[in-house]
Short mmCIF file of C-alpha atoms and ligand atoms in Angstrom, two decimals:
data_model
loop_
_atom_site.label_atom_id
_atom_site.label_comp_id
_atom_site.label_asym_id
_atom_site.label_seq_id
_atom_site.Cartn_x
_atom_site.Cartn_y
_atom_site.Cartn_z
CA UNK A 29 0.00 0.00 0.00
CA UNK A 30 1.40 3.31 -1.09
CA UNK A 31 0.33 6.31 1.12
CA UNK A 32 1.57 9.83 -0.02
CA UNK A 33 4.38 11.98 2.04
CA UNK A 34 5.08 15.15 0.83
CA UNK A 35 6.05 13.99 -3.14
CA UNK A 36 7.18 10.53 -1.78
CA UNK A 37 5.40 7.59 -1.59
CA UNK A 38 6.07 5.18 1.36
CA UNK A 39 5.42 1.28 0.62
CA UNK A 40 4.31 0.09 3.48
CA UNK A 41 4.60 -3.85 4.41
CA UNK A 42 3.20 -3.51 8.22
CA UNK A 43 6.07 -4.59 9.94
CA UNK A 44 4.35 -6.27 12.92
CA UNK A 45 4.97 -3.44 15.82
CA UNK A 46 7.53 -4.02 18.36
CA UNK A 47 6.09 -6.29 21.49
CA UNK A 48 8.30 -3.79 23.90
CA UNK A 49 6.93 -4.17 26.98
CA UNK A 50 6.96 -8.58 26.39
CA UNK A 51 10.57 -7.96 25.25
CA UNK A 52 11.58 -6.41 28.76
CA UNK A 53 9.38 -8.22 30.91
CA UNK A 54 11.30 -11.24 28.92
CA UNK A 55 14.64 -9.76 29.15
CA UNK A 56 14.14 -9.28 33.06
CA UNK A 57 12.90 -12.27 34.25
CA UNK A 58 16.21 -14.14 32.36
CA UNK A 59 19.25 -14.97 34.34
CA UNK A 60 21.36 -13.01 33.77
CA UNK A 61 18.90 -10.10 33.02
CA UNK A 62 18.75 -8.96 29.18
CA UNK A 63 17.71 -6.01 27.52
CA UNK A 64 17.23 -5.76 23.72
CA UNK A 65 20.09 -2.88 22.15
CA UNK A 66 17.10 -2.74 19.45
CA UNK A 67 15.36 -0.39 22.03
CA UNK A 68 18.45 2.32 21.54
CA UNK A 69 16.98 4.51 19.19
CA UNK A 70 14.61 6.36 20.49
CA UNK A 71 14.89 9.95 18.97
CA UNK A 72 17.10 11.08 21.83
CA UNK A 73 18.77 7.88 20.88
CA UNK A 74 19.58 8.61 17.62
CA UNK A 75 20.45 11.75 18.43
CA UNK A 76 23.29 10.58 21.25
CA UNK A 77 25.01 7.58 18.20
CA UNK A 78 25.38 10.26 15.94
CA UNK A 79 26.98 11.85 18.81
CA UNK A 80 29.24 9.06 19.12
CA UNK A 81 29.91 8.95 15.79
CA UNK A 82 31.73 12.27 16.08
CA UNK A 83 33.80 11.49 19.37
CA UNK A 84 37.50 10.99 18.93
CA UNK A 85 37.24 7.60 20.13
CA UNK A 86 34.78 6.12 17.64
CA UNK A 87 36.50 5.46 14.50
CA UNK A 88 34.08 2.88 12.85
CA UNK A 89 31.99 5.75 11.21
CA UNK A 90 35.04 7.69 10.27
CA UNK A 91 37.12 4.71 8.80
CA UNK A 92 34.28 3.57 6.39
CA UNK A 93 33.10 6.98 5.30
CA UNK A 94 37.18 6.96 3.76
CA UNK A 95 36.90 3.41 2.62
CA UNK A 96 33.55 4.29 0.35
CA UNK A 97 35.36 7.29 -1.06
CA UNK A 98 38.50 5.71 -1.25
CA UNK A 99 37.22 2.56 -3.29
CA UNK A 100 33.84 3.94 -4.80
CA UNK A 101 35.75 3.43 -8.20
CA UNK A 102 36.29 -0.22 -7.79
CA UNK A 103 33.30 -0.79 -5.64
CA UNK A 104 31.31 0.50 -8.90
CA UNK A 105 33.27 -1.21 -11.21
CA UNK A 106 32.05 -4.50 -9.13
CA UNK A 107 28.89 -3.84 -9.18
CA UNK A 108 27.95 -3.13 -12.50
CA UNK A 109 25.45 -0.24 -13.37
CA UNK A 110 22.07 0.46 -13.49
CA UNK A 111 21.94 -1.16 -10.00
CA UNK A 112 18.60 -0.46 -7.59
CA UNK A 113 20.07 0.32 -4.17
CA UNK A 114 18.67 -1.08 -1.03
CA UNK A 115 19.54 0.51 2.52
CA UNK A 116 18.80 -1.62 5.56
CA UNK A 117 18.22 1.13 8.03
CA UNK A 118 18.29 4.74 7.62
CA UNK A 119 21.43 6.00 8.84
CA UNK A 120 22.50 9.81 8.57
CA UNK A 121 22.71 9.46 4.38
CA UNK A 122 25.94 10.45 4.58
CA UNK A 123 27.83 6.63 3.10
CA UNK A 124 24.65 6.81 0.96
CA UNK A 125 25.29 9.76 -1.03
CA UNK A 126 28.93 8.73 -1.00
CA UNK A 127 27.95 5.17 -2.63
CA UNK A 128 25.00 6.82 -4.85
CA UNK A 129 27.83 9.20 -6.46
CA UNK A 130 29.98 6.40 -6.99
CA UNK A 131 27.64 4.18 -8.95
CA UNK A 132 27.23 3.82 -12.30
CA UNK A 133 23.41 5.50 -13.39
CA UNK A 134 21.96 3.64 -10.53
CA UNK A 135 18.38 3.94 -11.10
CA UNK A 136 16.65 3.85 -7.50
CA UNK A 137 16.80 4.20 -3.82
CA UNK A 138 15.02 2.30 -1.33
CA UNK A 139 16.02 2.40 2.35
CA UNK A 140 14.53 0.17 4.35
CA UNK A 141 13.25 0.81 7.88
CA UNK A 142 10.64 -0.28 10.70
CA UNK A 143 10.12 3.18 12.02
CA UNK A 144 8.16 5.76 9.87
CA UNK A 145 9.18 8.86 11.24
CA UNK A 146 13.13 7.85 10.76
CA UNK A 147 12.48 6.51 7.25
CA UNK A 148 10.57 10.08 6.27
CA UNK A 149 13.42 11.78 7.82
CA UNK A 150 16.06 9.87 5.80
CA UNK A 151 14.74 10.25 2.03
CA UNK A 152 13.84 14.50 2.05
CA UNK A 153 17.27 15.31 1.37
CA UNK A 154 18.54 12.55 -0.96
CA UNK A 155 15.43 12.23 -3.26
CA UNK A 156 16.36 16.23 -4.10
CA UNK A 157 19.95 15.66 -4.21
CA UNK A 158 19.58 13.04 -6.85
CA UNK A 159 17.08 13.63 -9.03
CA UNK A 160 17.93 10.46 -11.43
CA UNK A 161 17.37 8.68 -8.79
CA UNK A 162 14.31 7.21 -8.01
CA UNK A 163 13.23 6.85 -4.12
CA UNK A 164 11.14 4.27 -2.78
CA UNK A 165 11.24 3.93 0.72
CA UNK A 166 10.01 0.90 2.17
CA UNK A 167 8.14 0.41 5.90
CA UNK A 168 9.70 -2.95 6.55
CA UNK A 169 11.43 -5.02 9.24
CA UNK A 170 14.94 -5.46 7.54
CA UNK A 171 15.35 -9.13 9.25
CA UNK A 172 12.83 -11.18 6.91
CA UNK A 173 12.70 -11.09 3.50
CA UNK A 174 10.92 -8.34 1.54
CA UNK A 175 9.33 -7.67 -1.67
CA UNK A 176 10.77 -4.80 -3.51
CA UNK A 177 9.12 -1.89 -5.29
CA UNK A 178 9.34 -2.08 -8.91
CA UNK A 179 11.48 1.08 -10.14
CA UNK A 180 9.98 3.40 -12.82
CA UNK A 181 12.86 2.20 -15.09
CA UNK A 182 13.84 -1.53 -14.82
CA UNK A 183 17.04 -1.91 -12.64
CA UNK A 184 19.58 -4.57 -14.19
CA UNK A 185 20.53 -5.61 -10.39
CA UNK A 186 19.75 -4.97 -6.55
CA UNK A 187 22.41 -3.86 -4.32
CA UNK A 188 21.45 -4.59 -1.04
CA UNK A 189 24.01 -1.87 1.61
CA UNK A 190 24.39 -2.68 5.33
CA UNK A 191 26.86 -0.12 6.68
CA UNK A 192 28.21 0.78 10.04
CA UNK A 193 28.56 -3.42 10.99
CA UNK A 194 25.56 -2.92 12.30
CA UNK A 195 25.16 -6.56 11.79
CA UNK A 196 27.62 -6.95 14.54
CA UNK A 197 24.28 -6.34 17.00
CA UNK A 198 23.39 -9.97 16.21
CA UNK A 199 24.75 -12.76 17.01
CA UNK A 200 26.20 -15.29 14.77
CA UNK A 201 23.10 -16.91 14.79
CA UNK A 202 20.88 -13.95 13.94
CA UNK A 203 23.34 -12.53 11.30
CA UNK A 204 23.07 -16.10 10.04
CA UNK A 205 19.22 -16.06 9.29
CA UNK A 206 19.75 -12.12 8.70
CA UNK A 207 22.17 -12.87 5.83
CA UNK A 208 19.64 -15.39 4.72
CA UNK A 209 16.85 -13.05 4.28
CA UNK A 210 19.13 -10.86 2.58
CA UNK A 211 20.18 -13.84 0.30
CA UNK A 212 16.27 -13.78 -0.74
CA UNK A 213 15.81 -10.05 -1.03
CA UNK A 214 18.53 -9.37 -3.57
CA UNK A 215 17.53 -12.13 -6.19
CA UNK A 216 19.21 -14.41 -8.72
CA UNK A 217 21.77 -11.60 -9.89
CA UNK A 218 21.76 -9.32 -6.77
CA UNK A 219 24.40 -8.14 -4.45
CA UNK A 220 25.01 -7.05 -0.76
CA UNK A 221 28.08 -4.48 0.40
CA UNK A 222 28.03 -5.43 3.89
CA UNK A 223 30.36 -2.91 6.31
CA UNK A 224 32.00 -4.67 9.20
CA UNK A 225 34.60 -3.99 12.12
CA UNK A 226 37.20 -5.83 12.12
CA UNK A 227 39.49 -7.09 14.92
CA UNK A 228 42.12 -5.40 15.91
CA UNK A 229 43.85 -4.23 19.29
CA UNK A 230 41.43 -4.41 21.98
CA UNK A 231 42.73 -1.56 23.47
CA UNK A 232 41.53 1.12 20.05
CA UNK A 233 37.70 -0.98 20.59
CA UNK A 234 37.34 -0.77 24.22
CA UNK A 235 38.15 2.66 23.93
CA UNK A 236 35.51 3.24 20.96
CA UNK A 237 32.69 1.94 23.11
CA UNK A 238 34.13 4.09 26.19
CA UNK A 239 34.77 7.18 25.41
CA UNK A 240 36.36 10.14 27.95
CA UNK A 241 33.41 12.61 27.06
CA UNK A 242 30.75 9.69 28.56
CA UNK A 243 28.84 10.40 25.52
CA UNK A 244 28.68 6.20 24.93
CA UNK A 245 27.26 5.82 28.89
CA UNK A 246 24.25 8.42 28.28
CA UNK A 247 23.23 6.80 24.85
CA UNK A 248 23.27 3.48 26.77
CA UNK A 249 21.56 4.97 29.96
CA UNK A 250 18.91 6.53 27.66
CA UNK A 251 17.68 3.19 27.03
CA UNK A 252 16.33 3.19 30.64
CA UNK A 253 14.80 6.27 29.92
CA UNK A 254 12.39 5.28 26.98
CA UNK A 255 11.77 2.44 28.90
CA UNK A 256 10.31 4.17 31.45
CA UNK A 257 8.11 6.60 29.30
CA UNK A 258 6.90 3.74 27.06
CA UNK A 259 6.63 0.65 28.93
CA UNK A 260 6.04 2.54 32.99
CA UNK A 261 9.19 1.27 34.45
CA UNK A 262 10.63 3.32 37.15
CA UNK A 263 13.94 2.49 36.28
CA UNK A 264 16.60 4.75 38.60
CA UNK A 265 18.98 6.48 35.93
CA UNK A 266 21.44 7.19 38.73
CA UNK A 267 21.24 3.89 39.92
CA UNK A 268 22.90 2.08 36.84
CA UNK A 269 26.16 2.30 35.74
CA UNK A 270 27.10 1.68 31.51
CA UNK A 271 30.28 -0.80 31.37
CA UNK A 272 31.20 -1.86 28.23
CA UNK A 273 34.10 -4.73 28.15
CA UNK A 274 35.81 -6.22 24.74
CA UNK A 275 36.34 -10.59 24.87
CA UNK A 276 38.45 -11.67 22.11
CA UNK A 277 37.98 -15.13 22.67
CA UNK A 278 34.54 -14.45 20.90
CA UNK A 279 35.58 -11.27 19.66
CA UNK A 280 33.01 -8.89 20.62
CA UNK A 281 32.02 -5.59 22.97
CA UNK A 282 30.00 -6.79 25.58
CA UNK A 283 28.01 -3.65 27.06
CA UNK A 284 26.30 -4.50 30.64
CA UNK A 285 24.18 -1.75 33.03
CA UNK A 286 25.67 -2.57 36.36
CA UNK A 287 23.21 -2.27 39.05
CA UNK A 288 24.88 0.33 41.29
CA UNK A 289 22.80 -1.00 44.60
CA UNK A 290 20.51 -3.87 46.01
CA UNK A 291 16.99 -2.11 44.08
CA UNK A 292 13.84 -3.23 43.19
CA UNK A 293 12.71 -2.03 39.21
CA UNK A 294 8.89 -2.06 38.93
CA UNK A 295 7.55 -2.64 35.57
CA UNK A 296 3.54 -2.09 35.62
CA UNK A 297 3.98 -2.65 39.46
CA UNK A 298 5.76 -6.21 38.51
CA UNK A 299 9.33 -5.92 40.38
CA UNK A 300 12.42 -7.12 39.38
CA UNK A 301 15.20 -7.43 41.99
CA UNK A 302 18.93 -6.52 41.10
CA UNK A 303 21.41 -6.43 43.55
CA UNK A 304 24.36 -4.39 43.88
CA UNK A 305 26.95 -4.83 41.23
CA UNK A 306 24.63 -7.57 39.10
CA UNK A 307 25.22 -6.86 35.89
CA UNK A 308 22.05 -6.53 32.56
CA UNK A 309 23.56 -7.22 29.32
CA UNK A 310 22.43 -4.82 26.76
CA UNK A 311 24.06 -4.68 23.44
CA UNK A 312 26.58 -6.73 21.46
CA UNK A 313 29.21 -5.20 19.07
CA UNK A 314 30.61 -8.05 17.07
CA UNK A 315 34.08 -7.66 15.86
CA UNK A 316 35.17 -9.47 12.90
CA UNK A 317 37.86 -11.57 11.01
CA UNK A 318 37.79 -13.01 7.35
CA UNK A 319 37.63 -16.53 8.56
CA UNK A 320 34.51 -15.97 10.90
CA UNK A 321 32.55 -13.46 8.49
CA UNK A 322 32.61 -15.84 5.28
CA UNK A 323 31.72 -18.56 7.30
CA UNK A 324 28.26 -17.02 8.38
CA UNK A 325 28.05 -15.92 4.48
CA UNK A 326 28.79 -19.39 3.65
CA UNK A 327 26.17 -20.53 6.20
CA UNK A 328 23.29 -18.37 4.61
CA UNK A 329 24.40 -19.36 0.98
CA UNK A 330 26.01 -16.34 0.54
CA UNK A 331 29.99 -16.28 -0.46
CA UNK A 332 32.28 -13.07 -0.54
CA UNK A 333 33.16 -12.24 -3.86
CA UNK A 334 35.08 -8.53 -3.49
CA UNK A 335 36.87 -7.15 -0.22
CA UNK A 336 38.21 -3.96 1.00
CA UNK A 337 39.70 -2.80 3.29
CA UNK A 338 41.32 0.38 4.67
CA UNK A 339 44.75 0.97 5.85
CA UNK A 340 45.05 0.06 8.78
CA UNK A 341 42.48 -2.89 8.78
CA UNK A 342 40.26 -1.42 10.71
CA UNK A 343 36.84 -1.67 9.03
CA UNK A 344 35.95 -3.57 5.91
CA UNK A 345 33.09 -3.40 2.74
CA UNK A 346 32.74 -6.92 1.69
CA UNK A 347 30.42 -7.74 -1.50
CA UNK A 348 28.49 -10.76 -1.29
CA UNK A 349 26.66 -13.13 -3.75
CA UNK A 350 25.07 -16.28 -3.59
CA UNK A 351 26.57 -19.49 -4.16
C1 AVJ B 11 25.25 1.49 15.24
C2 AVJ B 11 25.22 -0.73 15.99
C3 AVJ B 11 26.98 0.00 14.63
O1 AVJ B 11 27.65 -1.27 17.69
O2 AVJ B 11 29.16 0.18 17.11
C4 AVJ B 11 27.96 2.60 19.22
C5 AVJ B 11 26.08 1.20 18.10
N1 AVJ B 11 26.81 1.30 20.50
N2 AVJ B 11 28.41 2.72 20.48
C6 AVJ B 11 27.98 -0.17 17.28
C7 AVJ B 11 26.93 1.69 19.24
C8 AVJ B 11 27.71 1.94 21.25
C9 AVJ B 11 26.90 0.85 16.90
N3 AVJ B 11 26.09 0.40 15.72
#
């Protein structure tokens, strides 16, 4: 169903609505207690990552930015033209106009994205800056498969983008049945650029995800704050603590709330009992390496068929196909 936005016409799938309040009454009653990272990005949420993005600290955003422009050439040489271009998630549009410019005549846009309001605020600006391109934002969860809209002029290819690793916010197992869907989004001849972290010193990560300014600890922290105006939790703000630790033996940031006291959280008068210095994991960062990365492609049917890299090695585009 198409419903009209300014000159831009939303397809909307109705994504089945986030079951928030099951999630955290779920996520509390587990040992240890859980909370999904999902729940971040509120609008004060949003507002604090891209926040993070610009504190000295954080390099993932920085490093790929450089790697698009750096390898746009080759990247669109890969690709082939003509391509229809498929966001999953609307980030700032700043990698997208980067990739856009790069491409050869790609034909349309469609990021893809569960909440309205972020998915209206994404396509203003790009749908003016290019006006060969075609825009067709879609109201979809990005984790199952999805029909696309038909562009006005045929595309010769899909190229599904992923930036920022956000894929590292699911575990091997999700990003497994995530790559999957992906797999059966982008069709026989279609393509994914997938951004990922890599590993590296755990020192330069633990500091990304910690950073002097505390900017990091209030965008975590804020999660306790939505929660409380959207699902009545009375959730203490001062009485949680973000800690955010890197284990290379699985190669990932591991970000916890650590109860700061013995407390009692009510939830719709339901309480949940933390004592002091129990620890509610909240978010996953995966970190990656060549060997584990194709393997979940390989898992999902998917295999890598370009790579880049910067530098350093930080951060890495990886094109993916199926088998
Ligand atoms: C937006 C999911 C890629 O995991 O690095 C940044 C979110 N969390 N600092 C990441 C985040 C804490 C970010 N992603």
């Amino acid at each position: 169903m198409n419903t009209a936005t300014s000159q831009i016409a939303i397809t909307d799938l109705h994504p089945s609505p986030d079951d928030i309040l099951g999630d955290v009454l779920t996520g509390l009653a587990g040992n240890p207690k859980r909370l999904p990272s999902k729940y971040f990005y509120d609008r004060r949420g949003s507002e604090l990552f891209e926040l993070i993005t610009r504190q000295p600290e954080y390099y993932p955003t920085r490093v790929e930015l450089a790697l698009i422009a750096d390898t746009g050439r080759e990247i669109a040489a890969a690709v082939g033209p003509h391509a229809h271009v498929v966001e999953y998630g609307s980030g700032s549009g700043r990698k997208t106009r980067l990739l856009l410019d790069a491409l050869a005549d790609p034909v349309a846009y469609t990021p893809v994205e569960i909440s309205r309001s972020a998915l209206l605020a994404s396509v203003e600006r790009l749908d003016r800056e290019f006006d060969k391109v075609e825009v067709l934002p879609v109201c979809a969860d990005f984790t199952q498969p999805l029909a696309l809209p038909e562009p006005a002029n045929p595309a010769e290819r899909v190229l599904l983008f992923f930036p920022g690793s956000t894929l590292g916010n699911f575990t091997h197992d999700e990003s497994v049945r995530l790559l999957g869907a992906m797999r059966e989004t982008m069709g026989e001849h279609g393509s994914a650029l997938i951004g990922i972290d890599l590993q590296k010193s755990p020192d330069l990560i633990v500091a990304a995800y910690n950073d002097a300014a505390g900017v990091t600890a209030e965008f975590t922290l804020n999660l306790l704050a939505r929660l409380n105006r959207e699902v009545g939790s009375d959730f203490d703000l001062d009485g949680f603590a973000h800690r955010a630790v890197y284990e290379p033996a699985v190669g990932r940031i591991e970000t916890f709330l650590d109860s700061l006291s013995d407390q009692t959280v009510r939830v719709q008068g339901r309480p949940f009992a933390f004592t002091a210095g129990e620890a509610m994991q909240v978010e996953y960062s995966h970190k990656y390496t060549d060997a584990i990365f194709d393997g979940l492609a390989a898992r999902a049917g998917l295999k890598v068929t370009r790579r880049w890299n910067d530098p350093r090695d930080w951060f890495g585009l990886r094109l993916l196909q199926r088998i």
